[in-house]
Amino acid sequence: MKEKTIDADQSTLCNRRRFLRASGAVTALAPWAISDALRHPALASELRAKQRNVILLWLAGGASQLETWDPKPGRLTGGPFAAIPTSVPGIHISELMPKMAQRLQDTAIIRSLNTKDGSHGSGAQLMHLGRRDEASLRYPDLGAVIAKELGRADSQVPDYVSFYTATEGRQNAVGQSGFLGARYAPMFLTTESQPEFLTRLPDLSAVDHQHREDFRRLLSRRFAEQRRGGRVPSHNEAYARIHGLMSSAKLFDIEQEPQSVRDRYGPTLFGQQALIARRLVEAGTPFVKVSRAWWDSHGQNFETHLELVTELDHVMSTLLDDLSERGLLENTLVITMAEFGRTPTINASLGRDHFARAWSATLSGCGIRGGSVFGKTDEDGQHVADGEIGAAELFATIYQALGIDHEHEYYQGPRPIPLTDAGTTPVLDVLA
Amino acid sequence: MVTALTLLAESPSGLWAELIDEQIEGRLKTASVAPNKLALDGAYLRRVTLDLVGRPPTLDELNAYESDSDDDKRQRVVEKLMLDPGFARYQASELDHLLMGDVNESLAEYLEEAIRLNKSWDTIFREIVLAKDSKEGNATAAYYRSRIGDLDKLTNSVSIAFFGVNVSCAQCHDHPLVFEWTQAHFFGMKSFFGRMYQNGKRFGERDYGLVKYKNPEGESFSAQPMFLTGTVIDQPPWWQPSAAEKKREREELEERKKDDLPPPEPVFSLREQLVRVALSPDQRHYFNQAIVNHTWDRFMGTGIVNPVDQMHPANTASHPELLNQLAASFAEHGYDLHALIKAVVLSDTYARSSLWVGDHETEPPAREYFAMAQVRPLTPLQYSAAMMLASAAPEKFQNKKGHPADDVARSGDFVAKRLEYPNDDFQIGVGEALFFSNSEEVQNRILRTSGDSIIDHLVKQSAEDQTVAIQTAFRITLCREVTKQEVELTHNYLSSRQDQLESAWKQIIWALLTSSEFRFNH
């Protein structure tokens, strides 16, 4: 049955009296049904043309730069794996990444991170916030800032989604919207790839679900009209997004994709969540984080990395190809990073330990000069030899790549708070 | 004849309530701003019940208050609410948020007892700041236990909670906006805690040690214990222990760790010095004003100084005279928190309507005039309690034995834990809306049909008289009369759903409980 609705006059936020008069004429079944103008997608697709997005592949526990982006073949610290040439002359990466080696033209490698913090908890916090919380000021993390800067207030899709299925290290990677408030908190998915409360309860009909929301909105509007300011608008904005978010439930369902696409990403959870991430950014979600754990290879580093890097190579290259084929890569920035890298020195258990002094991250796609390498470590990878940067510079680079001014200021009371700490400069060499 | 009203007038609460209204109305007059009228009975009762005991009134409480025609009914209802077990519990939870909101520990149990006994605010301050650790468990030790690993954070937490001063900016450099606050102030405050340390599971305080810091140019300094006012504490001479003394200390601490004993007490405690200086008559204005401003902010929706953690000379108060006098008198009368809260909620300033009746072009008066009541989001405890209360049939609260409303109010933990505490920059997130829209728990526990629920009650009532049922639904949830249009709308909907009346009422109750009018305190 098609539901009959009345279009509310959006410019005056629906004159209540007019509504009441009109509602008398409508079917008795839905005396307060108001259509949501936002259900009409024309406006949305126009806005989407400018949409920029981020997919963060979070390598939780700390991936080894030596087995990925900064190999040291032939050195004592190099380990058993070779380096191979890439599609960009002069750049070599680990032989564990043959697929990315063929597709390096869209990716910039930063080999000179010195983030100075080798503990999982505070290192992860630093690499989520680009700085540290103060005693009484909690900063928003990268996803929350991107959600605020690139999301739309009336967004019909979630604007910050975060996957972290493993249990190891999950408490280090919880999203934090800090002083930006709950509006920008992530939809955080742990045990399942489907978010909580996104689908209607089976014993509640779609019509009932819609009617009670319409009634709620009508009651609330009367209240909001007679009271100014404060937090009342955020309450109704949150409910106004429910309908869109619930219809976005199918974005989390990879069954909606052709089998050939699912096969391409592969049967792993990481692959499937990367595919969901692509579906989300395609629909307008500005920030998706897909976490893969647990890279913390204090022992058996090479077995661990053989498995995890091979998977990363496959998923990352598939994701870049898929985004590129859909015309999304020029608007989507794909990041790989972790809380830190791993020690060049190989320990007695054939493991590598925590190492924040000289490690690597990558940026691909939107706003990035692909096929470039920034920074250099010394021949054993023990120190940064050239181009040392910290978390703040990496974040400033990310913001600039997305067209966001990294010096833009938020205010906490009278205090200005720039997106990155004062004096930070982005790495211009990797920006397009 | 001595009436309750004259008794009130002579009490500190009565005097303070008068002072509040005098000062607020004085400024309104000077600025030619007209204050709002007093709120209707239902609105006032809902507001004050939520604020004092953390739940809305029951239908019986609402009926009784509205039919009471005595002049002093506001005072009587406030006094009754302050005797309710919910009062100590809810005020404690609010103070716990002030004191422990930034850490994963709670002082709620200690605070509930303290409020119940009406311990004075300076006593609470003493018992917390001077907390000692012990195996037996000290009621206030959680304050330090959760912060001992980060003395910077501890310094700032104490400064914010007890002095209304956020000194964290001055940690790295002299405060850019407030010239009075320098790095020396931050590290001066930190010095009072700088000798605290952890030994095994227990914390303690040493007799030696110095806080050192660097300025942005990299020069090193030694801090002296210095209060926010700039007063430096003299301390007896002390010396850094020799290697041998260090070794002895370590051995003793190892022994104590094995026996799970706290470290030995210092001969000269810098924490005691902080308490002494902070409460000394010529220095205590930070301490006095911070709690008055915090209480004001909590009940009025905006502090006299705003934000409440920026009480410094460069951030002027909207009503400096009021804050000075109220804070000074509060201190002189023994830091009586009950009296302070009572004064605030009995003032006309608190009791004004939140309704803005101006047209769309004109803005309401600025918040700092306190010309009208502010709209405040319910706290997680208030919202969950309100939901649980509204989900029950009104008969449930007609049992005069015990405190049935309080019992029901406490049963909503599954809702409260889903909600965020509304801080200054609070916005309602979509997570809350999704939870209320699609969670099974909400459907099964709040919109339940268990025989004793509001839905059951309304279904029965609407069989007799549908209009009465509609009136009941609105009075229970929103504490007001239903409007004509609302009656009409609800009638229309119900008559289209006569075959499934129970389900229809569920949708109506859901809409009421998730409406903005229910979600906010106003």
CSV table of N, CA, C and O in Angstrom, one decimal, chain A residues 280-359:
chain,number,residue,atom,x,y,z
A,280,LEU,N,29.8,2.3,1.6
A,280,LEU,CA,29.4,3.5,2.4
A,280,LEU,C,29.9,4.8,1.8
A,280,LEU,O,29.1,5.8,1.7
A,281,VAL,N,31.2,4.8,1.4
A,281,VAL,CA,31.6,6.1,0.8
A,281,VAL,C,30.9,6.4,-0.5
A,281,VAL,O,30.6,7.6,-0.8
A,282,GLU,N,30.6,5.4,-1.2
A,282,GLU,CA,29.8,5.6,-2.4
A,282,GLU,C,28.5,6.2,-2.1
A,282,GLU,O,28.0,7.1,-2.9
A,283,ALA,N,27.9,5.9,-1.0
A,283,ALA,CA,26.6,6.4,-0.6
A,283,ALA,C,26.7,7.8,0.1
A,283,ALA,O,25.7,8.4,0.4
A,284,GLY,N,28.0,8.2,0.4
A,284,GLY,CA,28.2,9.5,1.0
A,284,GLY,C,28.7,9.6,2.4
A,284,GLY,O,28.7,10.6,3.0
A,285,THR,N,29.1,8.4,2.9
A,285,THR,CA,29.7,8.4,4.3
A,285,THR,C,31.1,9.0,4.2
A,285,THR,O,31.9,8.4,3.5
A,286,PRO,N,31.4,10.1,4.9
A,286,PRO,CA,32.7,10.7,4.7
A,286,PRO,C,33.9,10.0,5.4
A,286,PRO,O,35.0,10.1,5.0
A,287,PHE,N,33.6,9.2,6.4
A,287,PHE,CA,34.7,8.5,7.1
A,287,PHE,C,34.4,7.1,7.5
A,287,PHE,O,33.5,6.9,8.2
A,288,VAL,N,35.2,6.2,7.0
A,288,VAL,CA,35.1,4.8,7.5
A,288,VAL,C,36.4,4.3,7.9
A,288,VAL,O,37.4,4.5,7.2
A,289,LYS,N,36.5,3.7,9.1
A,289,LYS,CA,37.7,3.1,9.5
A,289,LYS,C,37.5,1.6,9.6
A,289,LYS,O,36.5,1.1,10.2
A,290,VAL,N,38.4,0.8,8.9
A,290,VAL,CA,38.4,-0.6,9.0
A,290,VAL,C,39.6,-1.0,9.7
A,290,VAL,O,40.7,-0.8,9.3
A,291,SER,N,39.4,-1.7,10.8
A,291,SER,CA,40.6,-2.1,11.6
A,291,SER,C,40.9,-3.6,11.4
A,291,SER,O,40.0,-4.4,11.3
A,292,ARG,N,42.2,-3.8,11.2
A,292,ARG,CA,42.6,-5.2,11.1
A,292,ARG,C,43.6,-5.4,12.2
A,292,ARG,O,44.6,-4.8,12.4
A,293,ALA,N,43.3,-6.4,13.1
A,293,ALA,CA,44.2,-6.7,14.2
A,293,ALA,C,44.6,-8.2,14.1
A,293,ALA,O,43.9,-9.0,13.5
A,294,TRP,N,45.7,-8.6,14.6
A,294,TRP,CA,46.5,-7.9,15.6
A,294,TRP,C,48.0,-8.1,15.2
A,294,TRP,O,48.4,-9.2,15.1
A,295,TRP,N,48.6,-7.0,14.8
A,295,TRP,CA,49.9,-7.0,14.2
A,295,TRP,C,51.0,-7.1,15.2
A,295,TRP,O,52.2,-6.9,14.8
A,296,ASP,N,50.7,-7.3,16.4
A,296,ASP,CA,51.7,-7.1,17.5
A,296,ASP,C,52.7,-8.3,17.6
A,296,ASP,O,52.6,-9.1,18.6
A,297,SER,N,53.6,-8.4,16.6
A,297,SER,CA,54.4,-9.6,16.5
A,297,SER,C,55.7,-9.6,17.2
A,297,SER,O,56.8,-9.6,16.7
A,298,HIS,N,55.6,-9.7,18.6
A,298,HIS,CA,56.8,-9.8,19.4
A,298,HIS,C,57.5,-11.1,19.2
A,298,HIS,O,58.7,-11.2,19.4
A,299,GLY,N,56.8,-12.1,18.7
A,299,GLY,CA,57.4,-13.4,18.4
A,299,GLY,C,56.9,-13.7,17.0
A,299,GLY,O,55.8,-13.3,16.5
A,300,GLN,N,57.7,-14.5,16.3
A,300,GLN,CA,57.2,-15.0,14.9
A,300,GLN,C,56.8,-13.9,14.0
A,300,GLN,O,55.7,-14.0,13.4
A,301,ASN,N,57.5,-12.8,14.0
A,301,ASN,CA,57.1,-11.6,13.2
A,301,ASN,C,56.9,-12.0,11.7
A,301,ASN,O,56.0,-11.5,11.1
A,302,PHE,N,57.8,-12.9,11.2
A,302,PHE,CA,57.7,-13.1,9.8
A,302,PHE,C,56.5,-14.0,9.3
A,302,PHE,O,55.9,-13.7,8.3
A,303,GLU,N,56.2,-14.9,10.1
A,303,GLU,CA,55.0,-15.7,9.9
A,303,GLU,C,53.8,-14.8,9.9
A,303,GLU,O,52.9,-14.8,9.0
A,304,THR,N,53.7,-14.0,11.0
A,304,THR,CA,52.6,-13.1,11.2
A,304,THR,C,52.4,-12.2,10.0
A,304,THR,O,51.3,-12.0,9.4
A,305,HIS,N,53.6,-11.6,9.6
A,305,HIS,CA,53.5,-10.6,8.5
A,305,HIS,C,53.3,-11.3,7.1
A,305,HIS,O,52.6,-10.7,6.3
A,306,LEU,N,53.8,-12.5,7.0
A,306,LEU,CA,53.5,-13.2,5.7
A,306,LEU,C,52.0,-13.3,5.5
A,306,LEU,O,51.4,-13.0,4.4
A,307,GLU,N,51.3,-13.6,6.6
A,307,GLU,CA,49.8,-13.8,6.5
A,307,GLU,C,49.1,-12.4,6.4
A,307,GLU,O,48.3,-12.2,5.5
A,308,LEU,N,49.5,-11.5,7.3
A,308,LEU,CA,48.7,-10.2,7.4
A,308,LEU,C,49.1,-9.3,6.2
A,308,LEU,O,48.2,-8.6,5.7
A,309,VAL,N,50.3,-9.2,5.8
A,309,VAL,CA,50.7,-8.3,4.7
A,309,VAL,C,50.1,-8.8,3.4
A,309,VAL,O,49.6,-8.0,2.6
A,310,THR,N,50.1,-10.1,3.2
A,310,THR,CA,49.5,-10.7,2.0
A,310,THR,C,48.0,-10.3,1.9
A,310,THR,O,47.6,-9.9,0.9
A,311,GLU,N,47.4,-10.4,3.1
A,311,GLU,CA,46.0,-10.0,3.1
A,311,GLU,C,45.8,-8.5,2.8
A,311,GLU,O,45.0,-8.1,2.0
A,312,LEU,N,46.6,-7.7,3.5
A,312,LEU,CA,46.6,-6.2,3.3
A,312,LEU,C,46.8,-5.9,1.8
A,312,LEU,O,46.1,-5.0,1.3
A,313,ASP,N,47.8,-6.5,1.3
A,313,ASP,CA,48.2,-6.3,-0.2
A,313,ASP,C,47.0,-6.5,-1.0
A,313,ASP,O,46.6,-5.7,-1.9
A,314,HIS,N,46.3,-7.6,-0.8
A,314,HIS,CA,45.2,-8.0,-1.6
A,314,HIS,C,44.0,-7.0,-1.4
A,314,HIS,O,43.4,-6.5,-2.4
A,315,VAL,N,43.6,-6.8,-0.1
A,315,VAL,CA,42.5,-6.0,0.1
A,315,VAL,C,42.7,-4.5,-0.3
A,315,VAL,O,41.8,-3.9,-0.9
A,316,MET,N,43.9,-4.0,0.0
A,316,MET,CA,44.1,-2.6,-0.3
A,316,MET,C,44.2,-2.4,-1.8
A,316,MET,O,43.6,-1.4,-2.4
A,317,SER,N,44.8,-3.3,-2.6
A,317,SER,CA,44.8,-3.1,-4.0
A,317,SER,C,43.5,-3.3,-4.6
A,317,SER,O,43.1,-2.6,-5.5
A,318,THR,N,42.7,-4.3,-4.1
A,318,THR,CA,41.3,-4.4,-4.6
A,318,THR,C,40.5,-3.2,-4.4
A,318,THR,O,39.8,-2.7,-5.2
A,319,LEU,N,40.6,-2.6,-3.2
A,319,LEU,CA,39.9,-1.4,-2.8
A,319,LEU,C,40.2,-0.3,-3.7
A,319,LEU,O,39.4,0.4,-4.2
A,320,LEU,N,41.5,-0.1,-3.9
A,320,LEU,CA,42.0,1.0,-4.8
A,320,LEU,C,41.5,0.8,-6.2
A,320,LEU,O,41.0,1.8,-6.9
A,321,ASP,N,41.5,-0.4,-6.7
A,321,ASP,CA,41.0,-0.7,-8.1
A,321,ASP,C,39.5,-0.4,-8.2
A,321,ASP,O,39.1,0.3,-9.1
A,322,ASP,N,38.8,-0.9,-7.2
A,322,ASP,CA,37.4,-0.7,-7.2
A,322,ASP,C,37.0,0.7,-7.1
A,322,ASP,O,36.1,1.2,-7.9
A,323,LEU,N,37.6,1.5,-6.2
A,323,LEU,CA,37.3,2.9,-6.1
A,323,LEU,C,37.6,3.6,-7.4
A,323,LEU,O,36.9,4.5,-7.9
A,324,SER,N,38.8,3.3,-8.0
A,324,SER,CA,39.2,3.9,-9.2
A,324,SER,C,38.2,3.6,-10.4
A,324,SER,O,37.8,4.5,-11.1
A,325,GLU,N,37.8,2.4,-10.5
A,325,GLU,CA,36.9,2.0,-11.6
A,325,GLU,C,35.6,2.7,-11.4
A,325,GLU,O,34.9,3.0,-12.4
A,326,ARG,N,35.2,3.0,-10.2
A,326,ARG,CA,33.9,3.7,-10.0
A,326,ARG,C,34.0,5.2,-10.0
A,326,ARG,O,33.1,5.9,-9.6
A,327,GLY,N,35.2,5.7,-10.3
A,327,GLY,CA,35.4,7.1,-10.3
A,327,GLY,C,35.5,7.7,-8.9
A,327,GLY,O,35.3,9.0,-8.7
A,328,LEU,N,35.6,6.9,-7.9
A,328,LEU,CA,35.6,7.4,-6.5
A,328,LEU,C,37.0,7.7,-5.9
A,328,LEU,O,37.1,8.4,-4.9
A,329,LEU,N,38.0,7.2,-6.6
A,329,LEU,CA,39.3,7.4,-5.9
A,329,LEU,C,39.8,8.8,-5.9
A,329,LEU,O,40.5,9.2,-4.9
A,330,GLU,N,39.4,9.6,-6.9
A,330,GLU,CA,39.9,11.0,-6.9
A,330,GLU,C,39.2,11.8,-5.7
A,330,GLU,O,39.7,12.8,-5.3
A,331,ASN,N,38.1,11.2,-5.2
A,331,ASN,CA,37.5,11.9,-4.1
A,331,ASN,C,37.6,11.1,-2.8
A,331,ASN,O,37.1,11.5,-1.7
A,332,THR,N,38.3,10.0,-2.8
A,332,THR,CA,38.5,9.2,-1.6
A,332,THR,C,39.9,9.0,-1.2
A,332,THR,O,40.7,8.6,-2.1
A,333,LEU,N,40.2,9.4,0.0
A,333,LEU,CA,41.6,9.2,0.5
A,333,LEU,C,41.7,7.9,1.3
A,333,LEU,O,40.9,7.7,2.2
A,334,VAL,N,42.6,7.0,0.9
A,334,VAL,CA,42.8,5.8,1.6
A,334,VAL,C,44.1,5.9,2.4
A,334,VAL,O,45.1,6.2,1.8
A,335,ILE,N,43.9,5.6,3.7
A,335,ILE,CA,45.1,5.8,4.6
A,335,ILE,C,45.4,4.4,5.2
A,335,ILE,O,44.5,3.7,5.6
A,336,THR,N,46.7,4.1,5.3
A,336,THR,CA,47.1,3.0,6.1
A,336,THR,C,48.0,3.5,7.2
A,336,THR,O,49.0,4.3,6.9
A,337,MET,N,47.7,3.2,8.4
A,337,MET,CA,48.6,3.6,9.6
A,337,MET,C,48.3,2.7,10.8
A,337,MET,O,47.3,1.9,10.8
A,338,ALA,N,49.1,2.9,11.8
A,338,ALA,CA,48.9,2.1,13.0
A,338,ALA,C,49.3,3.0,14.2
A,338,ALA,O,49.6,4.2,14.0
A,339,GLU,N,49.4,2.4,15.4
A,339,GLU,CA,49.9,3.2,16.5
A,339,GLU,C,51.4,3.4,16.5
A,339,GLU,O,51.9,4.3,17.0
A,340,PHE,N,52.1,2.5,15.8
A,340,PHE,CA,53.5,2.7,15.6
A,340,PHE,C,54.0,1.6,14.6
A,340,PHE,O,53.2,0.7,14.2
A,341,GLY,N,55.3,1.5,14.3
A,341,GLY,CA,55.8,0.4,13.5
A,341,GLY,C,56.5,-0.6,14.4
A,341,GLY,O,56.2,-0.7,15.6
A,342,ARG,N,57.5,-1.3,13.8
A,342,ARG,CA,58.2,-2.4,14.6
A,342,ARG,C,59.7,-2.2,14.5
A,342,ARG,O,60.2,-1.7,13.6
A,343,THR,N,60.3,-2.7,15.6
A,343,THR,CA,61.8,-2.5,15.7
A,343,THR,C,62.5,-3.2,14.5
A,343,THR,O,62.2,-4.3,14.2
A,344,PRO,N,63.5,-2.4,14.0
A,344,PRO,CA,64.3,-3.1,13.0
A,344,PRO,C,65.1,-4.3,13.6
A,344,PRO,O,65.2,-5.3,13.0
A,345,THR,N,65.5,-4.1,14.8
A,345,THR,CA,66.2,-5.2,15.5
A,345,THR,C,65.3,-6.4,15.7
A,345,THR,O,64.1,-6.2,16.2
A,346,ILE,N,65.7,-7.6,15.3
A,346,ILE,CA,64.9,-8.8,15.4
A,346,ILE,C,65.2,-9.4,16.8
A,346,ILE,O,66.4,-9.7,17.1
A,347,ASN,N,64.2,-9.7,17.6
A,347,ASN,CA,64.5,-10.2,18.9
A,347,ASN,C,64.7,-11.7,18.9
A,347,ASN,O,64.6,-12.4,17.8
A,348,ALA,N,65.0,-12.3,20.1
A,348,ALA,CA,65.3,-13.7,20.2
A,348,ALA,C,64.2,-14.6,19.8
A,348,ALA,O,64.4,-15.8,19.4
A,349,SER,N,63.0,-14.1,19.8
A,349,SER,CA,61.8,-14.9,19.4
A,349,SER,C,61.5,-14.7,17.9
A,349,SER,O,60.3,-15.0,17.5
A,350,LEU,N,62.4,-14.2,17.2
A,350,LEU,CA,62.2,-13.8,15.8
A,350,LEU,C,61.0,-12.9,15.7
A,350,LEU,O,60.2,-13.0,14.7
A,351,GLY,N,60.9,-12.0,16.7
A,351,GLY,CA,59.8,-11.0,16.6
A,351,GLY,C,60.4,-9.6,16.5
A,351,GLY,O,61.6,-9.4,16.5
A,352,ARG,N,59.5,-8.7,16.3
A,352,ARG,CA,59.9,-7.3,16.3
A,352,ARG,C,59.0,-6.7,17.3
A,352,ARG,O,57.8,-7.0,17.5
A,353,ASP,N,59.6,-5.7,18.1
A,353,ASP,CA,58.9,-5.1,19.2
A,353,ASP,C,58.3,-3.7,18.8
A,353,ASP,O,58.4,-3.3,17.6
A,354,HIS,N,57.8,-3.0,19.7
A,354,HIS,CA,57.1,-1.7,19.4
A,354,HIS,C,58.2,-0.7,19.0
A,354,HIS,O,59.3,-0.6,19.6
A,355,PHE,N,57.9,0.1,18.0
A,355,PHE,CA,58.9,1.0,17.5
A,355,PHE,C,58.2,2.3,16.9
A,355,PHE,O,57.6,2.2,15.9
A,356,ALA,N,58.4,3.4,17.5
A,356,ALA,CA,57.7,4.6,17.1
A,356,ALA,C,58.7,5.6,16.5
A,356,ALA,O,58.3,6.7,16.0
A,357,ARG,N,60.0,5.3,16.4
A,357,ARG,CA,61.0,6.3,16.1
A,357,ARG,C,61.2,6.5,14.6
A,357,ARG,O,61.6,7.5,14.1
A,358,ALA,N,60.8,5.5,13.8
A,358,ALA,CA,61.1,5.6,12.3
A,358,ALA,C,60.2,4.6,11.6
A,358,ALA,O,60.5,3.4,11.4
A,359,TRP,N,59.0,5.0,11.3
A,359,TRP,CA,58.0,4.0,10.7
A,359,TRP,C,57.2,4.7,9.6
A,359,TRP,O,57.4,5.9,9.3
